[in-house]
Structure formats: C-alpha cells, structure tokens
CSV table of C-alpha atoms in Angstrom, one decimal:
chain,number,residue,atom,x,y,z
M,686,UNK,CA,89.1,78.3,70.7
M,687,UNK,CA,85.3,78.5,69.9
M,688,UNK,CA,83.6,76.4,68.0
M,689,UNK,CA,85.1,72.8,66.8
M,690,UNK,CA,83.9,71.3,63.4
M,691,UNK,CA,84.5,67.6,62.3
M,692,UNK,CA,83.9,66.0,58.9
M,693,UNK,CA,84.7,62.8,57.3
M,694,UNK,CA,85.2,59.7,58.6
M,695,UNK,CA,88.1,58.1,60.6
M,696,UNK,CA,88.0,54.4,61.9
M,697,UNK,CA,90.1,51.4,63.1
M,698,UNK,CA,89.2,47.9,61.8
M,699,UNK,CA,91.1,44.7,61.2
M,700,UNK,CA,92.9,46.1,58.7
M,701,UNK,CA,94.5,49.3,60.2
M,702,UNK,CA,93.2,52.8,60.4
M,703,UNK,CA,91.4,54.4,57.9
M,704,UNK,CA,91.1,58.4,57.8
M,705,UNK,CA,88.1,59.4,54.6
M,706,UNK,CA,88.7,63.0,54.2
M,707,UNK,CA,88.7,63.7,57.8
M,708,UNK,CA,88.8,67.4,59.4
M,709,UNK,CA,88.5,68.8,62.4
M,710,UNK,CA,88.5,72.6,62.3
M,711,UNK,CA,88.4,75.5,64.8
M,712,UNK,CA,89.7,79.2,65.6
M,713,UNK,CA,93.0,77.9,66.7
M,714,UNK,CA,93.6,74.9,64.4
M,715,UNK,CA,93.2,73.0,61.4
M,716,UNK,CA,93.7,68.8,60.9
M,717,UNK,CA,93.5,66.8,58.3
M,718,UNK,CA,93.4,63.3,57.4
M,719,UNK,CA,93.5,60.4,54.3
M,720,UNK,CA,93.8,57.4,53.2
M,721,UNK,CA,95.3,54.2,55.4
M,722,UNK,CA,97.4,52.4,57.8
M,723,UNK,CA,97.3,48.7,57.3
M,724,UNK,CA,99.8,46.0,57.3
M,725,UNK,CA,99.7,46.1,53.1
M,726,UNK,CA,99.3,48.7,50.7
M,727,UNK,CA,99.9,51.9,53.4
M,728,UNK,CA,99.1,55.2,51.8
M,729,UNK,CA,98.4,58.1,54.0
M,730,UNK,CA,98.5,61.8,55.0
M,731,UNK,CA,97.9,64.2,57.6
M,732,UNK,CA,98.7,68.1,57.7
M,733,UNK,CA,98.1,70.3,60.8
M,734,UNK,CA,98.1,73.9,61.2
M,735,UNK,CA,97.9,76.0,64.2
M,736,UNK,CA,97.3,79.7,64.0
M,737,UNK,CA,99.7,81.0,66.4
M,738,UNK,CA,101.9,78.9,69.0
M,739,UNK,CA,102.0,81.4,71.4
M,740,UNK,CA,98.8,79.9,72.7
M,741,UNK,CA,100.7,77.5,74.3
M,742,UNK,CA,104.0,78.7,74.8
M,743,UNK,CA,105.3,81.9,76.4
M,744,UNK,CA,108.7,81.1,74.7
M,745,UNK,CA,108.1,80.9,70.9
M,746,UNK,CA,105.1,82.5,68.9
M,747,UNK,CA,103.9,81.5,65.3
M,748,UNK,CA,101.9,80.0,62.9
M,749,UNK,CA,103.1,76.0,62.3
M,750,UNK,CA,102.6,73.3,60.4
M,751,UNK,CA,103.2,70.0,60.3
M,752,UNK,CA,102.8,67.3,57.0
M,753,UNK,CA,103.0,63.6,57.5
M,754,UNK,CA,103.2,60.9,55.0
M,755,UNK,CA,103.3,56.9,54.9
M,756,UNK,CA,103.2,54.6,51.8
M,757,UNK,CA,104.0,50.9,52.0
M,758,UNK,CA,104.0,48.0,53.1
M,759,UNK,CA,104.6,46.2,56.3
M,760,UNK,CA,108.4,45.2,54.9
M,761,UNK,CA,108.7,48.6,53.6
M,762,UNK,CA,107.1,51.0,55.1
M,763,UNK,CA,108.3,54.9,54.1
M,764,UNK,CA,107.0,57.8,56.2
M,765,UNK,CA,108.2,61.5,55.8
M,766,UNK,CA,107.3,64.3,58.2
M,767,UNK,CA,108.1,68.2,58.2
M,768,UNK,CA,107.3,70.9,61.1
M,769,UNK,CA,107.9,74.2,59.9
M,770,UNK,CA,107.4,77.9,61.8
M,771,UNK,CA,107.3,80.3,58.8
M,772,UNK,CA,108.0,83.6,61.1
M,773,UNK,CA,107.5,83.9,64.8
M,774,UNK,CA,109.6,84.8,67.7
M,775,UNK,CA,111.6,82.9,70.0
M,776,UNK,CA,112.5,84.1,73.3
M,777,UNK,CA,111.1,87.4,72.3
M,778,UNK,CA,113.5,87.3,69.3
M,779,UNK,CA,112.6,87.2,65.9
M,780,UNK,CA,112.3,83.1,64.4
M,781,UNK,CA,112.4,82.9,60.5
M,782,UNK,CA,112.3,80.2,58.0
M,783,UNK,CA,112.0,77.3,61.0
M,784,UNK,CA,112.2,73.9,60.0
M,785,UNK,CA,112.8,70.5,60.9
M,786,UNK,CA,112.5,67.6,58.0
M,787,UNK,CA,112.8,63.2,58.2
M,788,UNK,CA,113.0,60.6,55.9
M,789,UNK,CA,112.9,57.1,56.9
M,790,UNK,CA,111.9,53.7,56.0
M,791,UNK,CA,111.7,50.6,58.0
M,792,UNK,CA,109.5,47.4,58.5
M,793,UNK,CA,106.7,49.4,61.0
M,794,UNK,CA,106.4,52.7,62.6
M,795,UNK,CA,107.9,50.9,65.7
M,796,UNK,CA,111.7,49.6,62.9
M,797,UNK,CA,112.7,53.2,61.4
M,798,UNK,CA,115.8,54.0,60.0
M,799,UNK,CA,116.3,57.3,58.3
M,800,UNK,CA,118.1,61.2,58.6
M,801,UNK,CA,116.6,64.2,59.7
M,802,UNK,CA,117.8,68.0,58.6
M,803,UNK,CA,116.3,71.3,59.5
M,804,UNK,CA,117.4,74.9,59.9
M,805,UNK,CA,116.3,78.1,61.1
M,806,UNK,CA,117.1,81.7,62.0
M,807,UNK,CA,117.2,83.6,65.3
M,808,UNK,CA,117.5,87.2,65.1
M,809,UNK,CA,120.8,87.2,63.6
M,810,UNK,CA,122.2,83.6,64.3
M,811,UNK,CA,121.8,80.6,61.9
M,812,UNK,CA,121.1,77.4,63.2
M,813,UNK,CA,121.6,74.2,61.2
M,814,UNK,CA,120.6,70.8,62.1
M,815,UNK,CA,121.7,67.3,60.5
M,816,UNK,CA,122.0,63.4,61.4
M,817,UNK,CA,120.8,60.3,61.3
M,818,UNK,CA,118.3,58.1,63.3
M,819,UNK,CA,116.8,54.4,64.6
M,820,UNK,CA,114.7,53.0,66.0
M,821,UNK,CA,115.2,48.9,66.7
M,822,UNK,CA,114.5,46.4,69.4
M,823,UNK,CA,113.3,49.6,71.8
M,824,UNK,CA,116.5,51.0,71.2
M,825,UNK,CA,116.7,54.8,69.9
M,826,UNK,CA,120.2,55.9,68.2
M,827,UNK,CA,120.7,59.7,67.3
M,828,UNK,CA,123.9,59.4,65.3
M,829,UNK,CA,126.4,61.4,63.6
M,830,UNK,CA,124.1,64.4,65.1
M,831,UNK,CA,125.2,68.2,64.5
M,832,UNK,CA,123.7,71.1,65.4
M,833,UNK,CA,125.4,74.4,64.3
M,834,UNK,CA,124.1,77.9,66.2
M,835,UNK,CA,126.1,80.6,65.1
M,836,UNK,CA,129.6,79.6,65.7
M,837,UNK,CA,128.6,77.1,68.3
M,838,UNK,CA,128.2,73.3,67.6
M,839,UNK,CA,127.4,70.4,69.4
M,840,UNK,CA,127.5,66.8,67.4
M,841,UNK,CA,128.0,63.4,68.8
M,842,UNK,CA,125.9,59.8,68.9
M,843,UNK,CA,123.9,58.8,71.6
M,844,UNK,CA,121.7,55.9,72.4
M,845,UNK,CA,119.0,55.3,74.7
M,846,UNK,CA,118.3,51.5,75.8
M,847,UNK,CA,114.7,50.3,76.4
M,848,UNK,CA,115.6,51.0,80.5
M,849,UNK,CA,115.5,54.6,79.5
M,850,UNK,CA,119.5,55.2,80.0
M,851,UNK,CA,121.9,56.9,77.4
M,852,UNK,CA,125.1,55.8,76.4
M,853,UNK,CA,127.3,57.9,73.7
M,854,UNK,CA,129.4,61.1,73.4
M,855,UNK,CA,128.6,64.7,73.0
M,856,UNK,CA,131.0,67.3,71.9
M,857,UNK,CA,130.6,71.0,72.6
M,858,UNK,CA,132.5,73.4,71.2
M,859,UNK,CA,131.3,77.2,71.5
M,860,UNK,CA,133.7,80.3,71.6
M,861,UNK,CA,130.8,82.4,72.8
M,862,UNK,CA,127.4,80.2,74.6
M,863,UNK,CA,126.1,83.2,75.6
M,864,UNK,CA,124.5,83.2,71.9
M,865,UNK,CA,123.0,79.5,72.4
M,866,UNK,CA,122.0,80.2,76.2
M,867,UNK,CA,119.8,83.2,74.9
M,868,UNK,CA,117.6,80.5,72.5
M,869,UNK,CA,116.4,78.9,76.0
M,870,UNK,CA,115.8,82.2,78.2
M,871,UNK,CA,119.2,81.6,80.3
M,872,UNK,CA,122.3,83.4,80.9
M,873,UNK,CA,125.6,82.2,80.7
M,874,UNK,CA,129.0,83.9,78.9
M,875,UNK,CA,132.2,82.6,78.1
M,876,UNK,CA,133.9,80.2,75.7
M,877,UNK,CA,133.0,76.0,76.2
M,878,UNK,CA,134.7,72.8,74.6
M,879,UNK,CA,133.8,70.0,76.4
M,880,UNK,CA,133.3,66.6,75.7
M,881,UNK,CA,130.5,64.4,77.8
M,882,UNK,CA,130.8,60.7,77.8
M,883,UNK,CA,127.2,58.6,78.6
M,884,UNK,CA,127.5,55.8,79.8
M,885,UNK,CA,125.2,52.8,81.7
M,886,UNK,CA,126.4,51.0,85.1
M,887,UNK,CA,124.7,48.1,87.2
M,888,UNK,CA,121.2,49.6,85.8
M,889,UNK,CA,122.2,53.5,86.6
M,890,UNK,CA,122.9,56.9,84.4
M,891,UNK,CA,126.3,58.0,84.2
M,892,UNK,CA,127.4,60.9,82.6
C-alpha cells in the first residue's frame, strides 16, 4: 500500500481517549479521528475510506466508507454508525447503493439499545434490511430482524447468551433461493419455507 502518513495526536489518559485531528493516510486507505471518549461530555467522530475492497476480498469489490459518531454522557451515551459501498460488485455481480445504518443509545458502548436499517442492490435484486438490537449483561438480542432479497425473506429474533449459544426463531420463506444462494457464490434451486427454532440445553447448541 506504499507509503503510510500519520498526523495529529491520539491518546488514552484518565479520562478516556482523546483523538486531535488524527490521520493516518495511504494508497489504500484514509482514517480519521476527533474529539473524545470519556465517562462525561463524549463527543467524537471517525470516518474511514478504503479505495477498493477488492483488496481483500475476492467476493465484493468497491470503494467504502464507514462514519462513526458518539456524544454523551456515561448515562446517555448516543453513537451512530453507517458503512456504505457506493458501486462495486458482488459475486462478480454488479453492487449499487450498499448500505447499512444504526442508531442507538445506552449507558456505555458495552449497554446499547437501538435499530439498524440498510439496503442495497444486486444486479437486478433488491435487498432490504430492518430491526432492532441490545446489548445488556453480555447478552446480544437481534429482534424483530427482516431481511428482504428479491422475493425472499428471512426475519425472526435471536439471542446469543454470554456462553456463546443462541436461542430464538428464524423464518425462511423463499419461492426461488437460487437468487439468495448466488449473493454467497453457492448453488442451490427450488422454493424454501422453513422455520428454525434455537434453543440452549445442559450448556449445548440446539437448533
């Protein structure tokens, strides 16, 4: 990636982390970072771009970016964040007008509550993403989740403990999954509605 510039200053003291107009710059990429993360009076940004994804994948070229923001306090701290793919390719298909956006709020980065939406565009099929999130007590809740792919949609809630199992229901529901096998590389055909329970026994995944 050549040459890799840094300016500015970032630091960690007793307060929190403190970014003053840091950069770091090269061929491939572009970060930035101000302001600060502290127990009181939170107010801080970050935005990375990278020039073309394919420099890491095989599966999905692309420029990206991704924006971050938290204001706040320790009681009520707000963070936003939004990844977005302009135009690319996925799967050797075209990608357009990628983009995944969340809103939350919560007492530290660790106690978030909040919803997340995004959409994008493969080749000819629309996909649509929507639902709601937490994170509490090492517990991480994906609820009321629905992701539309053409005329395929999957939606459900699901839970994973701080063991690292999953309990909650998905349903799928796709007249054709040859269309949503295609957005991973694989091959399937046929029509799917199914319904898969998660559930956790004596310490052990069941599904």
């Amino acid at each position: 990636v050549g040459t890799t510039r840094l300016s500015g200053g970032l630091a960690r003291d007793t307060e929190g982390i403190r970014a003053d107009g840091f950069q770091l710059v090269n061929e491939a990429l572009n970060l930035e970072a101000d302001g600060v993360y502290a127990a009181e009076d939170t107010d801080i940004g970050a935005q990375l771009t990278v020039d073309d994804l394919g420099r890491i994948s095989a599966d999905v070229t692309g420029g990206a970016s991704l924006e971050l923001r938290a204001t706040g306090g320790i009681e009520a701290l707000q963070v936003t964040a939004t990844a977005a793919i302009p135009e690319g390719t996925l799967q050797g298909r075209p990608l357009e007008g990628a983009r995944v956006a969340i809103t939350a709020e919560g007492a530290s980065a660790a106690e978030l509550a909040g919803t997340i939406d995004g959409g994008a565009r493969v080749g000819d099929l629309p996909i649509d993403l929507s639902g709601a999130f937490s994170i509490l007590d090492d517990v991480q809740r994906l609820q009321e989740f629905l992701l539309t792919a053409g005329s395929s949609r999957f939606e459900g809630t699901v839970a994973r403990g701080a063991d690292g199992l999953f309990a909650g229901t998905v349903e799928i529901a796709s007249p054709d999954i040859a269309e949503v096998a295609a957005l991973g590389g694989a091959e399937a055909s046929g029509e799917v509605a199914a319904t898969l329970v998660l559930s956790r026994s004596v310490n052990r995944q069941r599904a």
